[in-house]
CSV table of C-alpha atoms (C1' of nucleotides) and ligand atoms in Angstrom, one decimal:
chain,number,residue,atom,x,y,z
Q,1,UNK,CA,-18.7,-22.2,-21.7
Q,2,UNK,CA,-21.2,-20.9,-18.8
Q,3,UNK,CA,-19.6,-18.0,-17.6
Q,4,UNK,CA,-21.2,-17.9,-14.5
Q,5,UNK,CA,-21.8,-14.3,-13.7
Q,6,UNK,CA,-22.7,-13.4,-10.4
Q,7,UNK,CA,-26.1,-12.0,-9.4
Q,8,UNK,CA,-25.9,-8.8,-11.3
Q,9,UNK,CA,-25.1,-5.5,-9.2
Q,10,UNK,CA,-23.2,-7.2,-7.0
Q,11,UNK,CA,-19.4,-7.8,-7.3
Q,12,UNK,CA,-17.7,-10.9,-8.1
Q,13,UNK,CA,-15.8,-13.1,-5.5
Q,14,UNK,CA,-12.7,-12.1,-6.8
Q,15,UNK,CA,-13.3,-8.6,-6.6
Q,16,UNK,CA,-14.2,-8.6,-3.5
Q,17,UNK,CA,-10.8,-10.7,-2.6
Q,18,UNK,CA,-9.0,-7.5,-3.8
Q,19,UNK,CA,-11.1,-5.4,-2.2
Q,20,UNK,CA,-11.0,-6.8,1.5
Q,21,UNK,CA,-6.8,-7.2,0.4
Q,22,UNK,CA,-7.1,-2.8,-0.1
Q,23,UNK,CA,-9.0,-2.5,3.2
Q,24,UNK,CA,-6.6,-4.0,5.2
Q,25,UNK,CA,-3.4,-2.5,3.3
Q,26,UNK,CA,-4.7,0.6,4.4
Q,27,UNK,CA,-4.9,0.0,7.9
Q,28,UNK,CA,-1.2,-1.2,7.9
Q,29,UNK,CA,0.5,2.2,8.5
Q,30,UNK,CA,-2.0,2.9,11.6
Q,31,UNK,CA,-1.2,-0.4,13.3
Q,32,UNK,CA,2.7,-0.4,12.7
Q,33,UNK,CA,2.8,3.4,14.4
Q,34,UNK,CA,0.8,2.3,17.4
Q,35,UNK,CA,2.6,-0.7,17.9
Q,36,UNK,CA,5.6,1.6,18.0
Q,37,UNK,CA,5.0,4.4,19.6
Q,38,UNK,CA,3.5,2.1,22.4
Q,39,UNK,CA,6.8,0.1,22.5
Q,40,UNK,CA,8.6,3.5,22.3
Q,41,UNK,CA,6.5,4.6,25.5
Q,42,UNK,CA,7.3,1.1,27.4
Q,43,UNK,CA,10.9,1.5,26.1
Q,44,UNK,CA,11.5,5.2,26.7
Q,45,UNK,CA,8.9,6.5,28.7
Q,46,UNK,CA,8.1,8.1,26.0
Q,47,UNK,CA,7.9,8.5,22.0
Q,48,UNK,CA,9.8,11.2,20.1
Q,49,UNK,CA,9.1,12.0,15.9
Q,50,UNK,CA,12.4,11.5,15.4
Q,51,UNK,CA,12.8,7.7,17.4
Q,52,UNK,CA,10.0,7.2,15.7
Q,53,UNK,CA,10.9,8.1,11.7
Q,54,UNK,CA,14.1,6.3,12.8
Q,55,UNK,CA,13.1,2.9,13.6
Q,56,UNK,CA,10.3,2.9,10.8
Q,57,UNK,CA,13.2,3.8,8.3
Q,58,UNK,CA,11.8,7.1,7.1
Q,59,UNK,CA,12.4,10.3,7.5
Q,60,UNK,CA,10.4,13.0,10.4
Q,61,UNK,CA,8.4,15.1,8.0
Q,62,UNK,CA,7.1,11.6,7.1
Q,63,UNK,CA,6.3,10.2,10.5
Q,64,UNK,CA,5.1,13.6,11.2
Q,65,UNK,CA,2.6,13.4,8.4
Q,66,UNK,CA,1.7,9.7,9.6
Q,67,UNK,CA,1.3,10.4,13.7
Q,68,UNK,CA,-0.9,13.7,12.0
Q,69,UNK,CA,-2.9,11.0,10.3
Q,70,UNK,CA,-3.1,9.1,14.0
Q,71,UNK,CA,-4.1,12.1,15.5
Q,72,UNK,CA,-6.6,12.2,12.9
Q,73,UNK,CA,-8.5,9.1,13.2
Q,74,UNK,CA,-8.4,9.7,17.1
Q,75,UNK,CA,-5.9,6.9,17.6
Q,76,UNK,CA,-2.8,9.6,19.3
Q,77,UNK,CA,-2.4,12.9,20.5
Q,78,UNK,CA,0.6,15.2,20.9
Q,79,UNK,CA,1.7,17.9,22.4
Q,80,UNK,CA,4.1,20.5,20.0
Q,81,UNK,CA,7.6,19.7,21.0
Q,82,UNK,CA,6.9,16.9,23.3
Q,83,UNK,CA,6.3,13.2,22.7
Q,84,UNK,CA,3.5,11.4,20.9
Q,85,UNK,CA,0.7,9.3,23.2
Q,86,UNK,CA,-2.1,7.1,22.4
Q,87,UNK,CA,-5.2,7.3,23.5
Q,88,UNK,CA,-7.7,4.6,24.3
Q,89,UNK,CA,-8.4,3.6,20.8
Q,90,UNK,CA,-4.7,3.7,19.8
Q,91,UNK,CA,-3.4,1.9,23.0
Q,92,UNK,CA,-6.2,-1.0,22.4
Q,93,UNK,CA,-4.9,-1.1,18.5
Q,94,UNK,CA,-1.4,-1.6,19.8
Q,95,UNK,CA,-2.6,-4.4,21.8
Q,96,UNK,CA,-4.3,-6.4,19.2
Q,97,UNK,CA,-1.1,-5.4,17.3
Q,98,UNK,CA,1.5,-6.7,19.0
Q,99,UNK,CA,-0.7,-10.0,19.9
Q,100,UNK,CA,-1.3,-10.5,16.0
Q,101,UNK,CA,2.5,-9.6,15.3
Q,102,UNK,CA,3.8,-12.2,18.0
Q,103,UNK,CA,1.2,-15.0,16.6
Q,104,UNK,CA,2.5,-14.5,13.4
Q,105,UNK,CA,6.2,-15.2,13.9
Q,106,UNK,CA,5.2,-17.9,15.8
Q,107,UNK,CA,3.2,-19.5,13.5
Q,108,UNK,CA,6.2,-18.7,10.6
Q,109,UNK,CA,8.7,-20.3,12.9
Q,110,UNK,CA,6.8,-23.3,13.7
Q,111,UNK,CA,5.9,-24.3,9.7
Q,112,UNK,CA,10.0,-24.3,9.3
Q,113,UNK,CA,10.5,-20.7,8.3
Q,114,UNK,CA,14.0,-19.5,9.2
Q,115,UNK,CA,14.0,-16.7,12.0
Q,116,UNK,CA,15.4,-14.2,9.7
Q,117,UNK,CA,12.5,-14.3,6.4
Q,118,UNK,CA,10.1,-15.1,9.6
Q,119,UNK,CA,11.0,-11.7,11.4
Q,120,UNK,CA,11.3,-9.8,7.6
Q,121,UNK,CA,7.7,-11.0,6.3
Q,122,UNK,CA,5.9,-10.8,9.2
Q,123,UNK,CA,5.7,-7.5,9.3
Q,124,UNK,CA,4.3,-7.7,6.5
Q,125,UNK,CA,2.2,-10.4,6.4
Q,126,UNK,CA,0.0,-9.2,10.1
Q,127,UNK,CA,-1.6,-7.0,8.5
Q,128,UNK,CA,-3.3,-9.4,6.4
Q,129,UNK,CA,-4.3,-11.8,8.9
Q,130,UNK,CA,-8.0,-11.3,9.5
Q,131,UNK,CA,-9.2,-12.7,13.1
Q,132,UNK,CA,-10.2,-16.1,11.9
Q,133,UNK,CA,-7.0,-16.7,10.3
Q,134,UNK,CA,-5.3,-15.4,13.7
Q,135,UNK,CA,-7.4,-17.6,16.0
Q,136,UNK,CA,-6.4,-20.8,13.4
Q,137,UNK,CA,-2.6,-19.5,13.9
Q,138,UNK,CA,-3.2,-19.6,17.7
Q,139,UNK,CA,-4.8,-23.3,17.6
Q,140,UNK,CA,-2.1,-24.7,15.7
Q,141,UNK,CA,0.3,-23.2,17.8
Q,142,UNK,CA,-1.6,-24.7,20.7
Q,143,UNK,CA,-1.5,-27.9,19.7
Q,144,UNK,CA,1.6,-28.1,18.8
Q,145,UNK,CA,2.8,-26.9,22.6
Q,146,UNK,CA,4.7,-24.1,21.1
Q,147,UNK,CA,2.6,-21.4,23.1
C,1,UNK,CA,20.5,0.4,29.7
C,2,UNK,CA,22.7,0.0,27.4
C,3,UNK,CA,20.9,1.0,23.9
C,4,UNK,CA,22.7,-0.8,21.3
C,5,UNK,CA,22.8,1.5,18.5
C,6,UNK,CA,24.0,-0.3,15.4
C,7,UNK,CA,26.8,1.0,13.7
C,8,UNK,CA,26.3,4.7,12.9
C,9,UNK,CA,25.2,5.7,9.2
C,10,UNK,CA,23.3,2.2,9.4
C,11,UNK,CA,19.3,1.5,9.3
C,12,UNK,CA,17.9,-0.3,12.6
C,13,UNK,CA,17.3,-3.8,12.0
C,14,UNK,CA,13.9,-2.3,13.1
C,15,UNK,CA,14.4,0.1,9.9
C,16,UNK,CA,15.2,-2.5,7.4
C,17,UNK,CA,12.3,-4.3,8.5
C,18,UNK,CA,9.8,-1.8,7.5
C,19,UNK,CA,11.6,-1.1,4.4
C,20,UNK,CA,11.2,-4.7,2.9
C,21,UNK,CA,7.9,-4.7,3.8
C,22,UNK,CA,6.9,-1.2,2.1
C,23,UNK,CA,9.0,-2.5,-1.1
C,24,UNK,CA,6.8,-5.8,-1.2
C,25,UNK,CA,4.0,-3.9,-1.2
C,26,UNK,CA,5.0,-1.6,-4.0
C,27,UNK,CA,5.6,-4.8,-6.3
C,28,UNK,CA,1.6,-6.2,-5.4
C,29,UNK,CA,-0.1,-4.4,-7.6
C,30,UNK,CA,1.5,-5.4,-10.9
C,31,UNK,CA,1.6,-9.0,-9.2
C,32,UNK,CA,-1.9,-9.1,-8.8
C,33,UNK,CA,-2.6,-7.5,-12.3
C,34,UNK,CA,-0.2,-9.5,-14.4
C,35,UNK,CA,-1.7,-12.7,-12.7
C,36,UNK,CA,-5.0,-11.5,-13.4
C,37,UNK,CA,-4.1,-10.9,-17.2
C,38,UNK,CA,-2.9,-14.2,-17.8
C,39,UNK,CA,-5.8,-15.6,-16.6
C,40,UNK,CA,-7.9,-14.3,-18.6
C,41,UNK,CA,-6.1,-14.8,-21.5
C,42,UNK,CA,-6.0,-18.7,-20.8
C,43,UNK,CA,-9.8,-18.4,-19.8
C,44,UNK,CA,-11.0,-16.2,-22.7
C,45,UNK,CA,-8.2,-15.9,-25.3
C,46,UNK,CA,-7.9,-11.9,-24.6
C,47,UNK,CA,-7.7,-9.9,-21.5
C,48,UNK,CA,-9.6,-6.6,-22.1
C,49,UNK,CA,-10.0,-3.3,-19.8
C,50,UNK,CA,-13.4,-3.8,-18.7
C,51,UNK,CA,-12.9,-7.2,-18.0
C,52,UNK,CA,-9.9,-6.8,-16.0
C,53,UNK,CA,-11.5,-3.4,-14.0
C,54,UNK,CA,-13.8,-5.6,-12.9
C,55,UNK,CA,-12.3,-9.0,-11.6
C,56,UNK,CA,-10.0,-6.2,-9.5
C,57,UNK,CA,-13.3,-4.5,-8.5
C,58,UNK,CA,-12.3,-0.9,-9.9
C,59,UNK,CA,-13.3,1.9,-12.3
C,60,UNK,CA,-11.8,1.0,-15.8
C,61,UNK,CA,-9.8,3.8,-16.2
C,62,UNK,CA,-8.1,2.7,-12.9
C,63,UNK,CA,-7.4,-0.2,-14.1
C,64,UNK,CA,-6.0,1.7,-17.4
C,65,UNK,CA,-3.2,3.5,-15.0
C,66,UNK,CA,-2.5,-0.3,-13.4
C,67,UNK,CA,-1.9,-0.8,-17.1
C,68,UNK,CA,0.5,1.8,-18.5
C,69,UNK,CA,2.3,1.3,-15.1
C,70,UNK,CA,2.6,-2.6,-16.3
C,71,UNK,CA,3.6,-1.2,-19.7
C,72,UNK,CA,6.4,1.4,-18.3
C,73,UNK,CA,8.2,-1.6,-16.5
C,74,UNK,CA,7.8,-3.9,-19.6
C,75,UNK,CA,5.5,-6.3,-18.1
C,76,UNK,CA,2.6,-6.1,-21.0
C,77,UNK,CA,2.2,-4.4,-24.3
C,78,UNK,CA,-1.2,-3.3,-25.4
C,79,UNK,CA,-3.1,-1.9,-28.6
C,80,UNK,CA,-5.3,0.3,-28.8
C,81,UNK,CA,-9.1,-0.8,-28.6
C,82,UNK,CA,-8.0,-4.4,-28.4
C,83,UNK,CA,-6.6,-6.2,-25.7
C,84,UNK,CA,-3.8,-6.4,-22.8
C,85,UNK,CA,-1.6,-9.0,-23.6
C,86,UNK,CA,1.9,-9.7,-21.1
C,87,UNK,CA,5.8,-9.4,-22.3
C,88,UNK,CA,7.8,-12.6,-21.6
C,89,UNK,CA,8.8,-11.0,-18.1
C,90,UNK,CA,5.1,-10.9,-17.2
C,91,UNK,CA,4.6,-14.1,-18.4
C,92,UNK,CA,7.1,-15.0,-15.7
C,93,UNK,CA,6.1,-13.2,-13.2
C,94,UNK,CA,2.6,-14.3,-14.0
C,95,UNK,CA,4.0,-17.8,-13.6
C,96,UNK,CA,6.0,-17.2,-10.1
C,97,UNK,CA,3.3,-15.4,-8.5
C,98,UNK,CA,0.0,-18.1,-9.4
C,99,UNK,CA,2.6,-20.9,-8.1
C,100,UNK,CA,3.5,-18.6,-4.8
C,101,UNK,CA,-0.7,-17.8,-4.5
C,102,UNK,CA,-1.2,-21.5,-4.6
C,103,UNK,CA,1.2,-22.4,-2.3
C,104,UNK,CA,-0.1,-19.8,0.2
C,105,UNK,CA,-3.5,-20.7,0.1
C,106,UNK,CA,-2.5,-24.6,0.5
C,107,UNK,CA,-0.1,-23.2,3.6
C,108,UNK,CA,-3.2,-21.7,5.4
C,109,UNK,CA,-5.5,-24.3,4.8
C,110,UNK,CA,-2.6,-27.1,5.9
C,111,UNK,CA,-2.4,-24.9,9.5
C,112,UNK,CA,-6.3,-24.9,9.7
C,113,UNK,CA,-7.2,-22.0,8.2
C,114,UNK,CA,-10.9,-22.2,7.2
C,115,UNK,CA,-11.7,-22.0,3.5
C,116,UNK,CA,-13.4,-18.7,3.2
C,117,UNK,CA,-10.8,-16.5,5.4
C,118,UNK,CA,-8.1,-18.5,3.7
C,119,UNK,CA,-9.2,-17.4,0.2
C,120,UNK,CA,-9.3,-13.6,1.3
C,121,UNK,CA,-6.2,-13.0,3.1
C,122,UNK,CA,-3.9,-15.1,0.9
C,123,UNK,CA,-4.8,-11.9,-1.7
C,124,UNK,CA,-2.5,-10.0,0.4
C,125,UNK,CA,-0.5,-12.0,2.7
C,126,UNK,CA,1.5,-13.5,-0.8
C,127,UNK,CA,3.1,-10.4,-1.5
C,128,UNK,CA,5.1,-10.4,1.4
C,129,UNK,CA,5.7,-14.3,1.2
C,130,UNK,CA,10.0,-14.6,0.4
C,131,UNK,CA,11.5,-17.1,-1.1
C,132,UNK,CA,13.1,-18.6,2.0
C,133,UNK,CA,9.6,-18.1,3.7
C,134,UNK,CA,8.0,-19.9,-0.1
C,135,UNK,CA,10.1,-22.5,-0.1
C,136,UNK,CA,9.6,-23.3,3.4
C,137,UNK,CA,6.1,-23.9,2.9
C,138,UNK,CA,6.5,-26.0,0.3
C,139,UNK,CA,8.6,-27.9,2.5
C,140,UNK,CA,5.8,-28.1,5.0
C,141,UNK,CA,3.4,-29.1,2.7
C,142,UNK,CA,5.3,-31.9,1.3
C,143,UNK,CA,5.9,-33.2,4.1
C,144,UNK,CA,2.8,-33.0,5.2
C,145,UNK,CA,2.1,-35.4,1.8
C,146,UNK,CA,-0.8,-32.4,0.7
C,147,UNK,CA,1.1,-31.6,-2.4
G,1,DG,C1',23.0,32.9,30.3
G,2,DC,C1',24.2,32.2,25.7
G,3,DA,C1',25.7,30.0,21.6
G,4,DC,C1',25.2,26.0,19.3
G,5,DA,C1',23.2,21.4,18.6
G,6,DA,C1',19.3,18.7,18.3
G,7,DT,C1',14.6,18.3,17.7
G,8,DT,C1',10.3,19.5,15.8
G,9,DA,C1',7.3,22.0,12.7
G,10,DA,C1',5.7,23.6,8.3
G,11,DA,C1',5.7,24.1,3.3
G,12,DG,C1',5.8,22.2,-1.0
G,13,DC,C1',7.3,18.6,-4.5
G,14,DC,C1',6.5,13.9,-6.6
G,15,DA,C1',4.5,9.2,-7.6
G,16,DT,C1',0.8,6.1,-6.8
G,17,DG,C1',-3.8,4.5,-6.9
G,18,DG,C1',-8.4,5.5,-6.2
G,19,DC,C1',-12.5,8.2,-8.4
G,20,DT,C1',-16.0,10.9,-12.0
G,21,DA,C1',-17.0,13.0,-16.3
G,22,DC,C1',-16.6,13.1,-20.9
G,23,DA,C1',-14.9,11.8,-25.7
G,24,DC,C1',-14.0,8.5,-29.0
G,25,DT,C1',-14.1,3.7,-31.2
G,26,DT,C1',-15.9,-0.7,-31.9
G,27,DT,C1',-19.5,-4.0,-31.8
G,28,DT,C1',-24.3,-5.3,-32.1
G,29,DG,C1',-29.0,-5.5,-33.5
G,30,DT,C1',-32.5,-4.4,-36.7
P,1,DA,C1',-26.3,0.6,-43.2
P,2,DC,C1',-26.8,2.8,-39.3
P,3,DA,C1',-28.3,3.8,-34.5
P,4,DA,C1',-27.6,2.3,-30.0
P,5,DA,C1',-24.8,0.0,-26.7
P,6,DA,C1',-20.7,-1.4,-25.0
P,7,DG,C1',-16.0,-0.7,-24.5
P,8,DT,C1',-11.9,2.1,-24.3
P,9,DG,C1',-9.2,6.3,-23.8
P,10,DT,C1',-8.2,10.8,-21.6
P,11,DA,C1',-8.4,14.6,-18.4
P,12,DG,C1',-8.6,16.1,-14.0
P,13,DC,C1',-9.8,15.6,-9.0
P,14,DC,C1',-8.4,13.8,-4.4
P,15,DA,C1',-5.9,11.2,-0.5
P,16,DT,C1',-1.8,8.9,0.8
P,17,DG,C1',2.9,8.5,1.8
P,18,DG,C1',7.4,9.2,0.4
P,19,DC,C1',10.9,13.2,0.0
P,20,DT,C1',13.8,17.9,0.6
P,21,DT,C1',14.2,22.5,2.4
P,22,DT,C1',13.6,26.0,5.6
P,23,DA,C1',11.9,27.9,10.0
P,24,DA,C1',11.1,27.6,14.9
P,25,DT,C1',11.7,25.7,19.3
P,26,DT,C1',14.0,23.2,22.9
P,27,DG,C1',18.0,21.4,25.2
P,28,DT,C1',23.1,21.5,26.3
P,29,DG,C1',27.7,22.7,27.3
P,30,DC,C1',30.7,26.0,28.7
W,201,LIG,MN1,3.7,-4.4,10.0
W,202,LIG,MN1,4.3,-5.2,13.4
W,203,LIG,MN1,-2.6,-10.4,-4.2
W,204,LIG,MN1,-3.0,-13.3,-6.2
DNA sequence: GCACAATTAAAGCCATGGCTACACTTTTGT
DNA sequence: ACAAAAGTGTAGCCATGGCTTTAATTGTGC
């Protein structure tokens, strides 16, 4: 049995599968908080820890800890006692965030997934739709008329 | 504007949301390791720590802390200087995820997916994959006679 | 304008999943 | 048979993202 082993010193396809799978997983908490905190902000006016840890279903030391992570990676900014903002970077992640969020639903619905599991596992799922799969997502909804 | 809070002392549908998705991601990793173990013992008779390290593309002794975890929830047994091998309920969850990783990839090659990205992000979109959104595509796909 | 409620902050605990460094066992080649 | 190589185990570090508890600030009602 040739075991094919792939030039050596570099990884193997499946590895890098995982890997790329990792990458993305870690971006998931960034891109759910923007997306919020911008709705929060269209919503409200404006985004408060606690709205915040309430909708994502944790508690506020751990949204704290997350919109400290934002802040971080220059994607918010707060001021102490007042509300959470995004800056340019964050407000362009929510963008492409919502977009991807919407696209995915769509796509669920249209391939016979009941709204409910659609709704659920999208959230989910987005974060693991790289931009080719999103741009096949948006052609199939195209032709299909359902955009 | 009326805010319709839902009843008091109850998660946001918003809430719930999040929470299924954070609990499908906390089942991946022994998906992805128990799959991974079974193939190898079907390819190669024996899945060993090295071998599984690197088709997940990380250190070994990570992959020996994926593996006690496995062990602690009675998913695989292993001895010592030998090899991994799975319990019957990681045979069957070994089973039930390769089907639902199939079905996936099919899914986003059926919508127009190309080949390469379809590969990638089905690693992590089949996690958060239900079985209402699973069988649906199986649905989709028969009817679509590419199954 | 003050007491109390609500919000926010800060500290510290735990589990998970990465890593490196080092020790030990098994396998392999001569 | 034994030395070297490969494989495996173990310890300990770090970052992340949950949590509870306690302190500080802000907002509200009277
Ligand atoms: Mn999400
Ligand atoms: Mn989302
Ligand atoms: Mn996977
Ligand atoms: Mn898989």
């Amino acid at each position: 049995m040739p075991e094919n082993d792939p030039t050596p010193s570099e990884q193997s396809e499946t590895a890098e599968r995982f890997n790329q799978a990792r990458t993305a997983q870690a971006l998931a908490l960034l891109e759910d908080y923007t997306e919020m905190i911008d709705d929060l902000i269209r919503d409200h006016g404006e985004a408060r820890v606690t709205e915040i840890a309430s909708r994502m279903g944790v508690t506020h030391p751990t949204a704290t800890k997350a919109i400290a992570r934002l802040k971080r990676e220059g994607l918010a900014v707060s001021r102490p006692y007042r509300g959470v903002f995004l800056t340019e970077a964050g407000t362009r992640m929510a963008a492409r965030v919502r977009t991807r969020h919407r696209v995915v639903v769509d796509l669920l619905l249209a391939v016979g997934v009941p709204g409910e599991a659609a709704k659920l596992d999208a959230e989910g799922i987005e974060h693991h739709v790289s931009d080719d799969t999103l741009h096949a997502f948006e052609a199939f909804l195209r032709a299909r008329g359902q955009v």
